[in-house]
Short mmCIF file of C-alpha atoms and ligand atoms in Angstrom, two decimals:
data_model
loop_
_atom_site.label_atom_id
_atom_site.label_comp_id
_atom_site.label_asym_id
_atom_site.label_seq_id
_atom_site.Cartn_x
_atom_site.Cartn_y
_atom_site.Cartn_z
CA UNK A 175 -100.38 138.32 10.72
CA UNK A 176 -96.96 136.65 10.73
CA UNK A 177 -97.06 136.53 14.50
CA UNK A 178 -100.43 134.76 14.47
CA UNK A 179 -99.32 132.09 12.03
CA UNK A 180 -96.19 131.48 14.13
CA UNK A 181 -98.39 131.00 17.16
CA UNK A 182 -100.60 128.58 15.25
CA UNK A 183 -97.57 126.62 14.09
CA UNK A 184 -96.23 126.48 17.65
CA UNK A 185 -99.64 125.35 18.93
CA UNK A 186 -99.87 122.65 16.25
CA UNK A 187 -96.35 121.44 17.02
CA UNK A 188 -97.22 121.19 20.72
CA UNK A 189 -100.45 119.40 19.91
CA UNK A 190 -98.85 116.80 17.63
CA UNK A 191 -95.61 116.39 19.55
CA UNK A 192 -96.95 113.53 21.70
CA UNK A 193 -98.27 111.77 18.59
CA UNK A 194 -94.96 112.00 16.78
CA UNK A 195 -93.35 110.49 19.88
CA UNK A 196 -95.79 107.55 19.58
CA UNK A 197 -95.04 107.25 15.88
CA UNK A 198 -91.34 106.88 16.66
CA UNK A 199 -92.14 104.32 19.34
CA UNK A 200 -94.27 102.24 16.96
CA UNK A 201 -91.55 102.36 14.36
CA UNK A 202 -89.08 101.05 16.90
CA UNK A 203 -91.39 98.19 17.85
CA UNK A 204 -91.87 97.32 14.15
CA UNK A 205 -88.12 97.36 13.56
CA UNK A 206 -87.72 95.09 16.59
CA UNK A 207 -90.33 92.65 15.20
CA UNK A 208 -88.53 92.51 11.87
CA UNK A 209 -85.20 92.01 13.61
CA UNK A 210 -86.58 89.12 15.68
CA UNK A 211 -88.07 87.41 12.63
CA UNK A 212 -84.67 87.28 10.90
CA UNK A 213 -82.23 84.51 11.83
CA UNK A 214 -79.76 86.20 14.14
CA UNK A 215 -76.15 85.27 13.38
CA UNK A 216 -75.38 85.94 17.05
CA UNK A 217 -78.03 83.40 18.09
CA UNK A 218 -77.61 80.47 15.68
CA UNK A 219 -79.91 77.57 15.02
CA UNK A 220 -79.43 74.76 17.57
CA UNK A 221 -81.47 72.07 15.84
CA UNK A 222 -79.55 68.76 16.01
CA UNK A 223 -77.68 68.10 12.76
CA UNK A 224 -78.07 64.31 12.95
CA UNK A 225 -80.76 61.63 12.82
CA UNK A 226 -81.23 60.80 16.52
CA UNK A 227 -83.17 57.60 15.81
CA UNK A 228 -80.37 56.26 13.62
CA UNK A 229 -77.64 57.27 16.12
CA UNK A 230 -79.57 55.66 18.99
CA UNK A 231 -79.88 52.40 17.02
CA UNK A 232 -76.12 52.47 16.21
CA UNK A 233 -75.30 53.13 19.86
CA UNK A 234 -77.44 50.23 21.11
CA UNK A 235 -76.03 47.85 18.49
CA UNK A 236 -72.40 48.74 19.27
CA UNK A 237 -72.91 48.55 23.03
CA UNK A 238 -74.13 44.98 22.48
CA UNK A 239 -71.09 44.16 20.29
CA UNK A 240 -68.80 45.67 22.97
CA UNK A 241 -70.45 43.78 25.84
CA UNK A 242 -70.06 40.50 23.94
CA UNK A 243 -66.48 41.30 22.93
CA UNK A 244 -65.25 42.40 26.38
CA UNK A 245 -67.22 39.95 28.53
CA UNK A 246 -67.37 40.35 32.32
CA UNK A 247 -65.56 41.59 34.29
CA UNK A 248 -64.25 44.16 31.80
CA UNK A 249 -60.45 44.18 31.98
CA UNK A 250 -58.53 46.01 29.27
CA UNK A 251 -55.74 48.44 28.44
CA UNK A 252 -56.26 51.27 25.99
CA UNK A 253 -55.12 54.70 24.87
CA UNK A 254 -57.51 57.52 25.63
CA UNK A 255 -57.30 61.05 24.30
CA UNK A 256 -59.50 64.08 24.76
CA UNK A 257 -59.36 66.90 22.22
CA UNK A 258 -60.81 70.05 23.76
CA UNK A 259 -60.12 73.68 24.65
CA UNK A 260 -58.49 72.54 27.87
CA UNK A 261 -55.00 72.15 29.36
CA UNK A 262 -52.67 69.41 28.11
CA UNK A 263 -53.02 67.63 31.48
CA UNK A 264 -56.65 67.00 30.49
CA UNK A 265 -55.99 66.05 26.89
CA UNK A 266 -53.41 63.29 27.31
CA UNK A 267 -53.12 61.00 25.45
CA UNK A 268 -53.17 58.53 28.32
CA UNK A 269 -52.27 54.87 28.57
CA UNK A 270 -55.11 53.55 30.72
CA UNK A 271 -55.62 50.34 32.65
CA UNK A 272 -59.27 49.46 33.18
CA UNK A 273 -60.01 46.64 35.63
CA UNK A 274 -63.51 45.39 36.47
CA UNK A 275 -64.86 48.26 34.39
CA UNK A 276 -63.08 50.98 36.44
CA UNK A 277 -60.06 53.13 35.62
CA UNK A 278 -57.30 51.60 37.72
CA UNK A 279 -54.41 53.77 36.56
CA UNK A 280 -53.28 56.06 33.78
CA UNK A 281 -50.02 57.51 32.56
CA UNK A 282 -49.24 60.20 30.01
CA UNK A 283 -48.06 58.95 26.64
CA UNK A 284 -46.68 62.19 25.18
CA UNK A 285 -42.96 62.91 25.36
CA UNK A 286 -43.52 66.24 27.13
CA UNK A 287 -45.79 64.78 29.84
CA UNK A 288 -44.26 61.32 30.27
CA UNK A 289 -42.56 62.25 33.53
CA UNK A 290 -45.72 63.74 35.11
CA UNK A 291 -48.11 61.61 37.09
CA UNK A 292 -51.82 61.96 36.42
CA UNK A 293 -53.50 64.02 39.11
CA UNK A 294 -56.14 62.00 41.06
CA UNK A 295 -58.84 64.55 40.08
CA UNK A 296 -57.96 64.10 36.41
CA UNK A 297 -57.92 60.33 36.83
CA UNK A 298 -61.54 60.48 37.98
CA UNK A 299 -62.37 62.46 34.81
CA UNK A 300 -60.98 59.80 32.45
CA UNK A 301 -63.54 57.72 30.64
CA UNK A 302 -63.76 53.98 30.17
CA UNK A 303 -65.39 52.58 27.02
CA UNK A 304 -68.69 52.38 28.93
CA UNK A 305 -68.12 55.95 30.12
CA UNK A 306 -67.84 57.14 26.49
CA UNK A 307 -71.00 55.19 25.60
CA UNK A 308 -72.76 57.02 28.46
CA UNK A 309 -71.53 60.38 27.13
CA UNK A 310 -72.96 59.56 23.69
CA UNK A 311 -76.28 58.64 25.34
CA UNK A 312 -76.22 61.93 27.27
CA UNK A 313 -75.65 63.84 24.01
CA UNK A 314 -78.67 62.13 22.45
CA UNK A 315 -80.86 62.62 25.54
CA UNK A 316 -79.96 66.33 25.73
CA UNK A 317 -80.18 66.87 21.94
CA UNK A 318 -76.66 68.26 21.53
CA UNK A 319 -76.45 70.14 18.24
CA UNK A 320 -73.77 67.85 16.74
CA UNK A 321 -72.65 64.27 17.46
CA UNK A 322 -70.24 62.31 15.28
CA UNK A 323 -69.26 58.81 16.26
CA UNK A 324 -66.96 56.24 14.69
CA UNK A 325 -67.18 52.74 16.08
CA UNK A 326 -64.72 49.90 15.90
CA UNK A 327 -66.91 47.34 14.13
CA UNK A 328 -65.10 44.30 15.52
CA UNK A 329 -65.01 45.28 19.18
CA UNK A 330 -67.94 47.71 19.22
CA UNK A 331 -66.25 50.51 21.20
CA UNK A 332 -66.43 54.13 19.97
CA UNK A 333 -62.98 54.86 18.55
CA UNK A 334 -63.87 58.51 18.05
CA UNK A 335 -66.67 60.63 19.51
CA UNK A 336 -67.08 64.31 18.66
CA UNK A 337 -69.74 66.43 20.33
CA UNK A 338 -70.83 70.05 20.23
CA UNK A 339 -73.41 70.80 22.91
CA UNK A 340 -74.60 74.08 21.35
CA UNK A 341 -73.68 76.46 18.53
CA UNK A 342 -74.44 79.24 21.01
CA UNK A 343 -71.59 78.24 23.31
CA UNK A 344 -67.99 78.71 22.21
CA UNK A 345 -65.26 76.15 22.88
CA UNK A 346 -67.59 73.39 24.13
CA UNK A 347 -66.62 71.03 21.29
CA UNK A 348 -64.95 67.85 22.55
CA UNK A 349 -63.57 64.74 20.88
CA UNK A 350 -62.75 61.51 22.71
CA UNK A 351 -60.48 58.99 21.04
CA UNK A 352 -59.92 55.39 22.02
CA UNK A 353 -57.22 53.28 20.38
CA UNK A 354 -54.88 50.35 20.99
CA UNK A 355 -57.48 48.55 23.06
CA UNK A 356 -56.46 45.08 24.22
CA UNK A 357 -58.36 42.77 26.53
CA UNK A 358 -56.33 41.36 29.43
CA UNK A 359 -56.90 38.26 31.56
CA UNK A 360 -56.67 39.07 35.24
C1 LIG B 9 -83.66 58.40 10.58
O1 LIG B 9 -83.18 57.09 10.75
C2 LIG B 9 -84.20 56.12 10.81
C3 LIG B 9 -83.54 54.79 11.20
O2 LIG B 9 -82.39 54.53 10.43
C4 LIG B 9 -84.92 56.07 9.49
O3 LIG B 9 -85.93 55.08 9.53
C5 LIG B 9 -85.51 57.44 9.20
O4 LIG B 9 -86.08 57.47 7.92
C6 LIG B 9 -84.44 58.52 9.29
N1 LIG B 9 -85.06 59.82 9.21
C7 LIG B 9 -84.64 60.77 8.40
C8 LIG B 9 -85.36 62.07 8.48
O5 LIG B 9 -83.69 60.63 7.64
C1 LIG B 10 -60.74 47.27 16.40
O1 LIG B 10 -60.40 46.89 17.71
C2 LIG B 10 -59.58 45.74 17.78
C3 LIG B 10 -59.41 45.41 19.25
O2 LIG B 10 -58.86 46.53 19.92
C4 LIG B 10 -58.26 45.98 17.07
O3 LIG B 10 -57.46 44.83 17.08
C5 LIG B 10 -58.54 46.40 15.63
O4 LIG B 10 -57.34 46.75 15.01
C6 LIG B 10 -59.49 47.58 15.59
N1 LIG B 10 -59.87 47.86 14.22
C7 LIG B 10 -59.64 49.03 13.65
C8 LIG B 10 -60.13 49.15 12.25
O5 LIG B 10 -59.07 49.93 14.22
#
């Protein structure tokens, strides 16, 4: 009798074994669905934090102020600084000469870098006022997650521009700073 019931139990186990495997599989799929419905801290929300319409209007207005202030050709000296997760050679700050709208030369302003000359590759990476305006436009066009801009209201140029392309990318936050801008007659 005992032997028979053992056999029946074994037969039942064999019979239902594939179903219990399915049950486990369905449970896993359900758990996966629930997991995907929750906001994942490892995959944060990348919706822009700003009003793009308002920032675009501010950008256009300040570009116009800058164009009127600087005139043509655009000749000016300024300090330029980049705050980023990058080497000091990239950060500056730099004393820059811009002539006819192009970076003509740059030197390091900091005590520790004063003796070094700016590498030609780095010189090409330095931004004029119009270059920073273009970066702001790029941030708006590509819907970067965060953009924070401070403009000089008299001259129109962006004195500070912070951007974060994505919350999902580490160390991509960059700030550009422009100060001590003076127009020169040449
Ligand atoms: C965004 O800015 C525009 C222009 O300043 C304004 O008309 C609009 O109401 C703003 N939208 C939101 C959601 O705040
Ligand atoms: C704005 O820019 C002009 C020209 O570079 C400068 O003289 C003035 O001090 C700046 N204003 C502020 C508030 O920084």
